[in-house]
Short mmCIF file of C-alpha atoms in Angstrom, two decimals:
data_model
loop_
_atom_site.label_atom_id
_atom_site.label_comp_id
_atom_site.label_asym_id
_atom_site.label_seq_id
_atom_site.Cartn_x
_atom_site.Cartn_y
_atom_site.Cartn_z
CA UNK A 167 83.19 36.09 62.24
CA UNK A 168 82.09 32.48 62.99
CA UNK A 169 85.20 29.94 62.12
CA UNK A 170 84.84 27.25 59.79
CA UNK A 171 86.27 24.10 60.72
CA UNK A 172 85.68 21.16 58.38
CA UNK A 173 85.84 17.66 59.75
CA UNK A 174 87.43 14.54 58.58
CA UNK A 175 86.57 11.50 60.39
CA UNK A 176 88.76 8.55 59.67
CA UNK A 177 88.08 4.47 59.78
CA UNK A 178 90.89 2.22 58.28
CA UNK A 179 92.58 5.27 56.77
CA UNK A 180 89.47 6.44 54.81
CA UNK A 181 87.11 9.19 55.00
CA UNK A 182 84.08 8.61 56.61
CA UNK A 183 80.81 9.90 58.08
CA UNK A 184 78.80 8.20 60.94
CA UNK A 185 75.30 9.04 62.00
CA UNK A 186 74.69 9.84 65.99
CA UNK A 187 78.31 8.36 66.46
CA UNK A 188 76.84 4.71 65.21
CA UNK A 189 79.86 2.88 63.58
CA UNK A 190 77.28 0.78 61.74
CA UNK A 191 76.18 3.74 59.97
CA UNK A 192 79.65 4.19 58.40
CA UNK A 193 79.41 5.75 55.02
CA UNK A 194 82.79 6.05 53.11
CA UNK A 195 83.35 9.26 51.16
CA UNK A 196 86.80 9.29 50.19
CA UNK A 197 89.65 6.38 50.23
CA UNK A 198 92.29 9.08 51.20
CA UNK A 199 91.78 11.74 53.54
CA UNK A 200 94.57 13.93 52.34
CA UNK A 201 92.67 14.39 49.17
CA UNK A 202 89.68 15.93 51.09
CA UNK A 203 92.24 18.13 53.14
CA UNK A 204 93.61 19.32 50.00
CA UNK A 205 90.21 20.35 48.52
CA UNK A 206 89.39 22.33 51.71
CA UNK A 207 92.77 24.30 51.37
CA UNK A 208 92.14 25.00 48.00
CA UNK A 209 88.79 26.72 49.06
CA UNK A 210 90.63 29.29 51.64
CA UNK A 211 89.84 27.01 54.63
CA UNK A 212 92.87 27.03 57.02
CA UNK A 213 91.24 24.77 59.84
CA UNK A 214 90.55 21.29 60.06
CA UNK A 215 89.33 18.95 62.53
CA UNK A 216 90.48 15.19 62.10
CA UNK A 217 88.97 12.65 64.18
CA UNK A 218 90.65 8.90 64.31
CA UNK A 219 87.42 6.82 65.04
CA UNK A 220 89.43 3.40 65.21
CA UNK A 221 91.34 4.89 67.74
CA UNK A 222 88.34 6.38 69.65
CA UNK A 223 87.05 2.77 69.86
CA UNK A 224 90.68 0.93 70.45
CA UNK A 225 91.80 3.45 73.28
CA UNK A 226 94.82 4.18 71.31
CA UNK A 227 95.83 6.42 68.29
CA UNK A 228 95.56 4.10 65.02
CA UNK A 229 95.18 6.38 62.25
CA UNK A 230 98.33 8.46 62.59
CA UNK A 231 99.84 7.73 59.14
CA UNK A 232 96.70 9.13 57.49
CA UNK A 233 97.23 12.52 59.75
CA UNK A 234 100.50 12.73 58.87
CA UNK A 235 99.62 12.64 54.94
CA UNK A 236 97.38 15.38 55.63
CA UNK A 237 99.83 17.50 57.27
CA UNK A 238 102.50 16.81 54.95
CA UNK A 239 100.59 17.56 52.07
CA UNK A 240 98.67 20.68 53.02
CA UNK A 241 99.33 23.89 55.22
CA UNK A 242 96.12 23.10 57.36
CA UNK A 243 96.05 23.86 60.58
CA UNK A 244 94.77 20.51 62.30
CA UNK A 245 93.60 19.50 65.56
CA UNK A 246 93.24 15.77 66.26
CA UNK A 247 91.23 13.69 68.47
CA UNK A 248 90.34 9.99 68.71
CA UNK A 249 91.90 7.29 71.01
CA UNK A 250 94.46 10.01 72.61
CA UNK A 251 94.97 8.29 76.13
CA UNK A 252 99.01 8.37 76.88
CA UNK A 253 101.60 10.89 76.75
CA UNK A 254 102.86 8.37 73.92
CA UNK A 255 99.53 9.11 71.97
CA UNK A 256 99.62 12.68 72.26
CA UNK A 257 103.80 12.65 71.29
CA UNK A 258 102.68 10.77 68.15
CA UNK A 259 99.88 13.18 67.20
CA UNK A 260 102.14 16.20 67.40
CA UNK A 261 105.00 14.14 65.34
CA UNK A 262 102.72 13.55 62.82
CA UNK A 263 101.95 17.43 62.37
CA UNK A 264 98.71 18.29 64.45
CA UNK A 265 99.04 21.49 65.93
CA UNK A 266 96.25 20.97 68.45
CA UNK A 267 95.04 17.66 70.15
CA UNK A 268 91.64 17.27 71.56
CA UNK A 269 91.15 15.14 74.88
CA UNK A 270 87.61 13.51 75.26
CA UNK A 271 87.52 10.28 77.18
CA UNK A 272 90.88 10.88 78.80
CA UNK A 273 89.61 14.00 80.56
CA UNK A 274 86.74 12.25 82.21
CA UNK A 275 88.57 8.97 83.16
CA UNK A 276 91.74 10.55 84.14
CA UNK A 277 91.54 14.19 84.83
CA UNK A 278 95.13 14.05 86.34
CA UNK A 279 96.83 13.11 83.33
CA UNK A 280 94.63 15.46 80.83
CA UNK A 281 95.74 18.35 83.29
CA UNK A 282 99.28 17.24 82.89
CA UNK A 283 99.05 17.84 79.41
CA UNK A 284 97.74 21.36 79.94
CA UNK A 285 100.55 22.07 81.77
CA UNK A 286 103.00 20.46 79.39
CA UNK A 287 101.46 21.93 76.20
CA UNK A 288 99.58 24.84 77.18
CA UNK A 289 95.88 25.71 77.08
CA UNK A 290 96.18 26.60 72.97
CA UNK A 291 97.38 23.31 72.12
CA UNK A 292 94.92 21.16 74.14
CA UNK A 293 91.18 21.17 73.47
CA UNK A 294 88.25 19.80 76.00
CA UNK A 295 85.73 17.36 74.00
CA UNK A 296 83.00 17.91 75.82
CA UNK A 297 80.37 15.28 73.93
CA UNK A 298 76.92 15.29 75.36
CA UNK A 299 73.83 12.99 75.02
CA UNK A 300 70.58 14.69 76.60
CA UNK A 301 72.90 16.62 78.70
CA UNK A 302 75.25 14.28 79.93
CA UNK A 303 78.85 13.43 78.83
CA UNK A 304 79.53 10.30 76.41
CA UNK A 305 82.88 9.02 75.87
CA UNK A 306 84.60 6.09 73.97
CA UNK A 307 83.90 7.13 70.65
CA UNK A 308 80.35 7.62 72.42
CA UNK A 309 79.94 4.19 72.94
CA UNK A 310 79.86 5.20 76.74
CA UNK A 311 77.59 7.44 78.46
CA UNK A 312 78.19 8.50 81.86
CA UNK A 313 76.02 10.57 84.53
CA UNK A 314 78.33 13.81 84.38
CA UNK A 315 76.24 16.92 83.52
CA UNK A 316 77.57 18.94 80.33
CA UNK A 317 78.04 22.33 81.78
CA UNK A 318 79.18 21.97 85.23
CA UNK A 319 81.77 19.63 83.60
CA UNK A 320 82.97 22.67 81.31
CA UNK A 321 82.88 25.03 84.21
CA UNK A 322 85.30 22.88 85.95
CA UNK A 323 87.84 22.55 83.33
CA UNK A 324 87.61 26.01 82.45
CA UNK A 325 88.36 26.72 86.20
CA UNK A 326 91.62 25.17 85.49
CA UNK A 327 92.81 26.74 82.30
CA UNK A 328 90.96 25.05 79.51
CA UNK A 329 90.21 28.18 76.91
CA UNK A 330 88.99 25.74 74.00
CA UNK A 331 86.25 23.33 73.68
CA UNK A 332 84.43 21.28 70.90
CA UNK A 333 80.88 20.35 72.17
CA UNK A 334 78.86 17.70 69.87
CA UNK A 335 75.28 17.21 70.83
CA UNK A 336 75.35 13.52 69.90
CA UNK A 337 71.89 13.16 69.18
CA UNK A 338 72.44 15.93 66.40
CA UNK A 339 75.73 14.56 64.90
CA UNK A 340 75.21 13.26 61.12
CA UNK A 341 71.46 14.09 61.23
CA UNK A 342 71.32 17.44 58.96
CA UNK A 343 68.68 18.44 61.34
CA UNK A 344 70.16 21.70 62.50
CA UNK A 345 72.69 22.23 65.45
CA UNK A 346 71.37 22.54 69.02
CA UNK A 347 71.78 26.29 69.36
CA UNK A 348 70.01 26.36 72.66
CA UNK A 349 72.70 24.26 74.14
CA UNK A 350 75.71 26.45 72.78
CA UNK A 351 73.65 29.41 73.98
CA UNK A 352 73.37 28.05 77.37
CA UNK A 353 77.42 27.21 77.33
CA UNK A 354 78.34 30.70 76.57
CA UNK A 355 76.02 32.29 79.10
CA UNK A 356 77.81 30.24 81.83
CA UNK A 357 81.25 30.94 79.88
CA UNK A 358 81.27 34.14 77.90
CA UNK A 359 84.92 33.93 77.48
CA UNK A 360 85.15 30.30 76.02
CA UNK A 361 86.09 29.70 72.70
CA UNK A 362 83.35 27.11 72.00
CA UNK A 363 83.60 25.02 68.94
CA UNK A 364 79.88 23.65 67.96
CA UNK A 365 79.82 20.53 66.24
CA UNK A 366 76.94 18.08 65.04
CA UNK A 367 73.95 18.74 62.87
CA UNK A 368 74.80 21.66 60.53
CA UNK A 369 72.56 21.01 57.55
CA UNK A 370 72.88 24.25 55.59
CA UNK A 371 74.47 27.61 55.19
CA UNK A 372 71.80 29.08 57.29
CA UNK A 373 72.59 27.03 60.21
CA UNK A 374 76.04 28.76 60.13
CA UNK A 375 74.55 32.10 60.28
CA UNK A 376 72.32 31.36 63.20
CA UNK A 377 75.34 29.84 64.81
CA UNK A 378 77.24 33.49 64.42
CA UNK A 379 74.15 35.29 65.13
CA UNK A 380 74.22 33.18 68.62
CA UNK A 381 77.62 34.46 69.18
CA UNK A 382 79.30 31.01 68.81
CA UNK A 383 82.96 31.59 68.03
CA UNK A 384 83.34 28.59 65.76
CA UNK A 385 81.54 25.34 64.05
CA UNK A 386 82.46 21.85 62.70
CA UNK A 387 80.85 20.49 60.14
CA UNK A 388 81.08 17.28 57.98
CA UNK A 389 78.37 15.65 56.24
CA UNK A 390 76.78 18.59 54.87
CA UNK A 391 79.56 19.39 52.90
CA UNK A 392 80.03 15.72 51.90
CA UNK A 393 76.39 15.14 51.11
CA UNK A 394 76.44 18.66 48.69
CA UNK A 395 73.91 20.44 51.35
CA UNK A 396 76.75 23.35 51.69
CA UNK A 397 78.90 23.92 48.69
CA UNK A 398 82.52 25.54 48.47
CA UNK A 399 81.33 28.67 47.05
CA UNK A 400 78.87 29.18 50.12
CA UNK A 401 81.81 28.45 52.59
CA UNK A 402 83.77 31.49 50.65
CA UNK A 403 81.56 33.75 52.69
CA UNK A 404 83.00 33.02 56.21
CA UNK A 405 86.42 32.17 54.98
#
């Protein structure tokens, strides 16, 4: 069964969502992300994806206090990303209760440092964030595009020990127009044993069904829940 992973994106300690990663489209859904996390936990959700959008832009962890409040007030298994550029950032994230971290920009800009994280903490605690726009990797809170092709990039890191990848099609993120299932199928064809976590575009329960039918192991969703397109009751099917 596909794993359901709600997302909490944070700016200034608040729960927000963007569209296509554009910070000017920010919409605040709750002043206290821990309240949202508790709602998910009460539904039976066990896993949570938390993104520090301020950190992604600043290049260092910012919203660690909000992360700590989530992990102190729930028993959710939290993976955390956004602004993790140094071993110090990583240490803060883990000390604040994250069980896993996602490295995006660091993996392309400082691959040796990213590999050192895998060596130190193991591939079960380090997730590769491979976010793409038109098939090319984008970094720094999606503000910066690269010439690096997505699938060869993933293949390279899998060969080095990575077993979990979060892949967001940026053009789909926050648009509620359905996920890029063709892209995820292509990745799974290249890496059949990969724990691929699809992200971006989920608009309804039927989208989750389609991802499950395509053999995608896990899915992250945010705006569809916050905008009432998917109810907590509907999520019970996969919990």
